[in-house]
mmCIF file of C-alpha atoms in Angstrom:
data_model
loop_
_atom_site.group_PDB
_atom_site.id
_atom_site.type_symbol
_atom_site.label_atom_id
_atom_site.label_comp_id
_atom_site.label_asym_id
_atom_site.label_seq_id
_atom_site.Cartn_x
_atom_site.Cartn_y
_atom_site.Cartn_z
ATOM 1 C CA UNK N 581 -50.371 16.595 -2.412
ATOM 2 C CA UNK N 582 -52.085 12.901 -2.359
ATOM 3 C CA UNK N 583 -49.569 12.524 -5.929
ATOM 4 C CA UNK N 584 -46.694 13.524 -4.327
ATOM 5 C CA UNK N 585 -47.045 11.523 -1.319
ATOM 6 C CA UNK N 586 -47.885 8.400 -3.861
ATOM 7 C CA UNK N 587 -44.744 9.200 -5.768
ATOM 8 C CA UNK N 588 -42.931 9.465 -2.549
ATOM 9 C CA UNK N 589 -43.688 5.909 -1.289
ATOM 10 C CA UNK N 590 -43.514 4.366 -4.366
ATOM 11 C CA UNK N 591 -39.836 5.754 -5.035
ATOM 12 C CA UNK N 592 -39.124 4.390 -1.417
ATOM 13 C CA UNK N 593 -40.255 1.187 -1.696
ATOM 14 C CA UNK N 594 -38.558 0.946 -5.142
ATOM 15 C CA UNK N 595 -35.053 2.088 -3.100
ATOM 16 C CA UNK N 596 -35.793 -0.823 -0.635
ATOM 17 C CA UNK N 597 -36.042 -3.367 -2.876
ATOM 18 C CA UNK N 598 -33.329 -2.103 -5.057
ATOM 19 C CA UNK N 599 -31.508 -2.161 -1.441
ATOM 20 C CA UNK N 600 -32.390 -5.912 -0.807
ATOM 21 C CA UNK N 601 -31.688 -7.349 -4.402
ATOM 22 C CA UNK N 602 -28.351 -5.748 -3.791
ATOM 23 C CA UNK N 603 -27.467 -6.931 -0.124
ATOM 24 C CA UNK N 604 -28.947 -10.531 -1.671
ATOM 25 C CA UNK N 605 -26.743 -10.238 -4.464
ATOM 26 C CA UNK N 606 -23.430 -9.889 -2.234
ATOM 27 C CA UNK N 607 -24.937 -12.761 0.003
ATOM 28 C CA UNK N 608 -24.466 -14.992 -3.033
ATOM 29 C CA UNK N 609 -21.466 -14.072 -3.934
ATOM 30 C CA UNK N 610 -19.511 -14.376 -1.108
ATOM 31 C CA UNK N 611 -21.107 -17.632 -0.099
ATOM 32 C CA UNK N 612 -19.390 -18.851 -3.582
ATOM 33 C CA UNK N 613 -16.450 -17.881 -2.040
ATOM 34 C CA UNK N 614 -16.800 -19.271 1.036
ATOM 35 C CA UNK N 615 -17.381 -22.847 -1.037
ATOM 36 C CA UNK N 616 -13.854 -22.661 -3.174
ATOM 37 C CA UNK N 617 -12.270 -21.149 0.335
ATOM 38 C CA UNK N 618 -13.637 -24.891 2.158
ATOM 39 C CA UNK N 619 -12.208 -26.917 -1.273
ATOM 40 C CA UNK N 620 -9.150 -25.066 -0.733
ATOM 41 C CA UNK N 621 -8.328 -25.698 2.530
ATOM 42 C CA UNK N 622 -10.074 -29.529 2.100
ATOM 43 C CA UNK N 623 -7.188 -29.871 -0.786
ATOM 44 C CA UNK N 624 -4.752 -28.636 1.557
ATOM 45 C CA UNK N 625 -5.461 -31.271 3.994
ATOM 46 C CA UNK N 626 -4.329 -33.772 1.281
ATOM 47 C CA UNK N 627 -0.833 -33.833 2.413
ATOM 48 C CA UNK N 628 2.381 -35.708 4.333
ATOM 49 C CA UNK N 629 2.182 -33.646 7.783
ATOM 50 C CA UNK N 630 5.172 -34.084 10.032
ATOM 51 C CA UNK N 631 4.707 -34.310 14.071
ATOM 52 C CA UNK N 632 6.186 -30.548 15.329
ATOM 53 C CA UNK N 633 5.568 -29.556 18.541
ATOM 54 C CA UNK N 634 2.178 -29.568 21.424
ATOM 55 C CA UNK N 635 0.977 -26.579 23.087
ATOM 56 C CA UNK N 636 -0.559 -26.381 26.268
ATOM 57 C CA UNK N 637 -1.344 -22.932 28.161
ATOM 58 C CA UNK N 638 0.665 -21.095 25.157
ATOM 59 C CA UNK N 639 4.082 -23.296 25.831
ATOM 60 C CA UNK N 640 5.691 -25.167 23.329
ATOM 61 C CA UNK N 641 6.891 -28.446 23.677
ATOM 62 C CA UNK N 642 9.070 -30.389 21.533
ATOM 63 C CA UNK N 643 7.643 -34.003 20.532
ATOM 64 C CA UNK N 644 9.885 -36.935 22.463
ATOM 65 C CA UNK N 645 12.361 -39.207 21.019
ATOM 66 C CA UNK N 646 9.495 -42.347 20.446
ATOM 67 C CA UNK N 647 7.549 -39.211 17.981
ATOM 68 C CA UNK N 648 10.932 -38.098 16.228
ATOM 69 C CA UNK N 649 9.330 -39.527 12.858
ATOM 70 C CA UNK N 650 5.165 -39.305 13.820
ATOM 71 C CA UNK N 651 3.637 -38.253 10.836
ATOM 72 C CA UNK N 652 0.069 -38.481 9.436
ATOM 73 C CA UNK N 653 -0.830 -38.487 5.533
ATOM 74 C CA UNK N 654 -4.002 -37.740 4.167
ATOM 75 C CA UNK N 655 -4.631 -38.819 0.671
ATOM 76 C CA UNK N 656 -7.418 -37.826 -1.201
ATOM 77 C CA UNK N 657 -9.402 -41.243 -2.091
ATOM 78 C CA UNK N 658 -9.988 -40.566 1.783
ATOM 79 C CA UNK N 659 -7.605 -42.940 2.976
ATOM 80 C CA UNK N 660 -4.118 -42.425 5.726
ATOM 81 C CA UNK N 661 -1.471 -43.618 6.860
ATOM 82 C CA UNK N 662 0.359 -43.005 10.057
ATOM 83 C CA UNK N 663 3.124 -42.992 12.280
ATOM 84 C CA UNK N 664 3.178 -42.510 15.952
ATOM 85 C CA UNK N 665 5.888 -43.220 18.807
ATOM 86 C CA UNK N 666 7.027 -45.966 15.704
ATOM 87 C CA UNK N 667 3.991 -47.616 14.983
ATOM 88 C CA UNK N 668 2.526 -47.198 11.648
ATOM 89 C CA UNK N 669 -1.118 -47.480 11.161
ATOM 90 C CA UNK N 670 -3.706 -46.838 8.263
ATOM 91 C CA UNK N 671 -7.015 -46.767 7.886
ATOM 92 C CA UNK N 672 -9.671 -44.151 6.129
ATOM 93 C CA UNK N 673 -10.796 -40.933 7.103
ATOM 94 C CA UNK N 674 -13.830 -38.751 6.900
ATOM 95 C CA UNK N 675 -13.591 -34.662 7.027
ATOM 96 C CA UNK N 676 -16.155 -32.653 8.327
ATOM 97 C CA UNK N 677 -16.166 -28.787 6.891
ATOM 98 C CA UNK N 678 -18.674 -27.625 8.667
ATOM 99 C CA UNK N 679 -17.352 -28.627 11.887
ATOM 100 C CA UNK N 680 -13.898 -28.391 11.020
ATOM 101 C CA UNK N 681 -12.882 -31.930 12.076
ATOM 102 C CA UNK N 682 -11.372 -35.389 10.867
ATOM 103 C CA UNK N 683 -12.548 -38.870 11.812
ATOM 104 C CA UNK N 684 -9.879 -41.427 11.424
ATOM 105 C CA UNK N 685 -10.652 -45.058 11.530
ATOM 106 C CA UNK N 686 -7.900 -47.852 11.683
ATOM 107 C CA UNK N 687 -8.653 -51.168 10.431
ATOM 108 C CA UNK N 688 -9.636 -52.738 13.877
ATOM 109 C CA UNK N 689 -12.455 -49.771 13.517
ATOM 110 C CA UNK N 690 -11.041 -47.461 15.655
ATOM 111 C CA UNK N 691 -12.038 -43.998 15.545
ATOM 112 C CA UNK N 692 -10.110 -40.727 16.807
ATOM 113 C CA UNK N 693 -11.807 -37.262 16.143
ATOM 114 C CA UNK N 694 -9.322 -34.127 15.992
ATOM 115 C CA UNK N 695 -10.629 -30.809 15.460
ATOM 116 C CA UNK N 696 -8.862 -28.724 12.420
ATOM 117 C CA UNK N 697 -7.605 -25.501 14.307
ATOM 118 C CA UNK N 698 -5.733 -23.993 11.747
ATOM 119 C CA UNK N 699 -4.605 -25.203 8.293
ATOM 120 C CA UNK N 700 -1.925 -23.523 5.576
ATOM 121 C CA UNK N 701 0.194 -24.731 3.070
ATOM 122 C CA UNK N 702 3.167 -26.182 5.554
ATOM 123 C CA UNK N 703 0.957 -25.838 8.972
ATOM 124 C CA UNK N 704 -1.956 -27.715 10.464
ATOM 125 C CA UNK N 705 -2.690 -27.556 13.528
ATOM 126 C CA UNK N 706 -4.778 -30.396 15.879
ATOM 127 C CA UNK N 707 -6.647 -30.818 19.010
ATOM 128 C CA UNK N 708 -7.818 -34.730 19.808
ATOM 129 C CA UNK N 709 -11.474 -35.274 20.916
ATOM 130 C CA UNK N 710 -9.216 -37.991 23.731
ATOM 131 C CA UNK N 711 -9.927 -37.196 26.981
ATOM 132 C CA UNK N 712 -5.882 -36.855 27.844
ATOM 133 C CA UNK N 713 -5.185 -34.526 25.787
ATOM 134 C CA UNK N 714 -7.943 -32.213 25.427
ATOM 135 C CA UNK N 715 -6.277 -29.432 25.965
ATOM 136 C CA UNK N 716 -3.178 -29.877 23.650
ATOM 137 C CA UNK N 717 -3.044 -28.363 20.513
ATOM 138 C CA UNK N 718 -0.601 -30.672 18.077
ATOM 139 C CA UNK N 719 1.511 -28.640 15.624
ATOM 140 C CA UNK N 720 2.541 -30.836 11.949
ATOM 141 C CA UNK N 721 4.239 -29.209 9.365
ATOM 142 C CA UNK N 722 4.919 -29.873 5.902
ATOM 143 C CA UNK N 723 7.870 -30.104 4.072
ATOM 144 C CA UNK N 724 6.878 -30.313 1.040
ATOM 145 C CA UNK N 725 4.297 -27.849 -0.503
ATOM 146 C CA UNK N 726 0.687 -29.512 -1.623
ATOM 147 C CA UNK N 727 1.868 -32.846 -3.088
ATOM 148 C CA UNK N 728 -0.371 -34.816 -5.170
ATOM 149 C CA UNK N 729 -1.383 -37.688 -3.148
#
């Protein structure tokens, strides 16, 4: 009986770790993933995005006449160059994965923070760390697929 309840324990504990070097296994895999998912969507960012529309409370609202041509380009030596209500700006840029965010920083050393809500090949979508406009979500397109910047 004592053998059989050896043999017992010893095949569960062998089913456990078996189990755990499994589980451990798919851990590492998909946090490979996750890695090329981030570069992807960082590459993505790299791009000429057009001013579309803001969104507050779900309601779309077209940009004014001033924003007609507001744009913002990323490039990837981490530099960009802007346009808004006609003004063009530039300056250099830091992204933040983890929080999903840019830091842009004019040459006067200006900085704006906008949170990355969503991001495709012809979308991105913004929300400004400005006090203002907090709760306006600012939809760019592209219209041009991934260029190389």
């Amino acid at each position: 009986m004592k053998k059989d309840s050896k043999k017992l324990k010893r095949g569960i504990r062998a089913i456990v770790i078996i189990s755990l070097l499994n589980i451990t296994s798919l851990l590492l895999i998909s946090m490979g993933s996750n890695t090329s998912l981030e570069k992807d969507q960082t590459n993505l960012l790299f791009n000429k995005w057009h001013l579309e529309t803001y969104k507050i409370e779900s309601k779309l609202y077209p940009p004014n006449k001033k924003e007609k041509d507001d744009y913002i380009l990323f490039k990837k030596d981490m530099t960009f160059t802007s346009k808004s209500e006609g003004k063009e700006d530039e300056g250099t840029f830091i992204l933040n994965t983890n929080g999903a965010y840019v830091v842009m920083s004019d040459k006067n050393g200006e900085k704006i923070k906008a949170y990355i809500i969503s991001i495709s090949n012809n979308s991105l979508i913004l929300k400004y760390d400005i006090n203002e406009i907090k709760d306006v979500e600012v939809h760019y397109n592209s219209a041009n697929q991934i260029q190389k910047l």
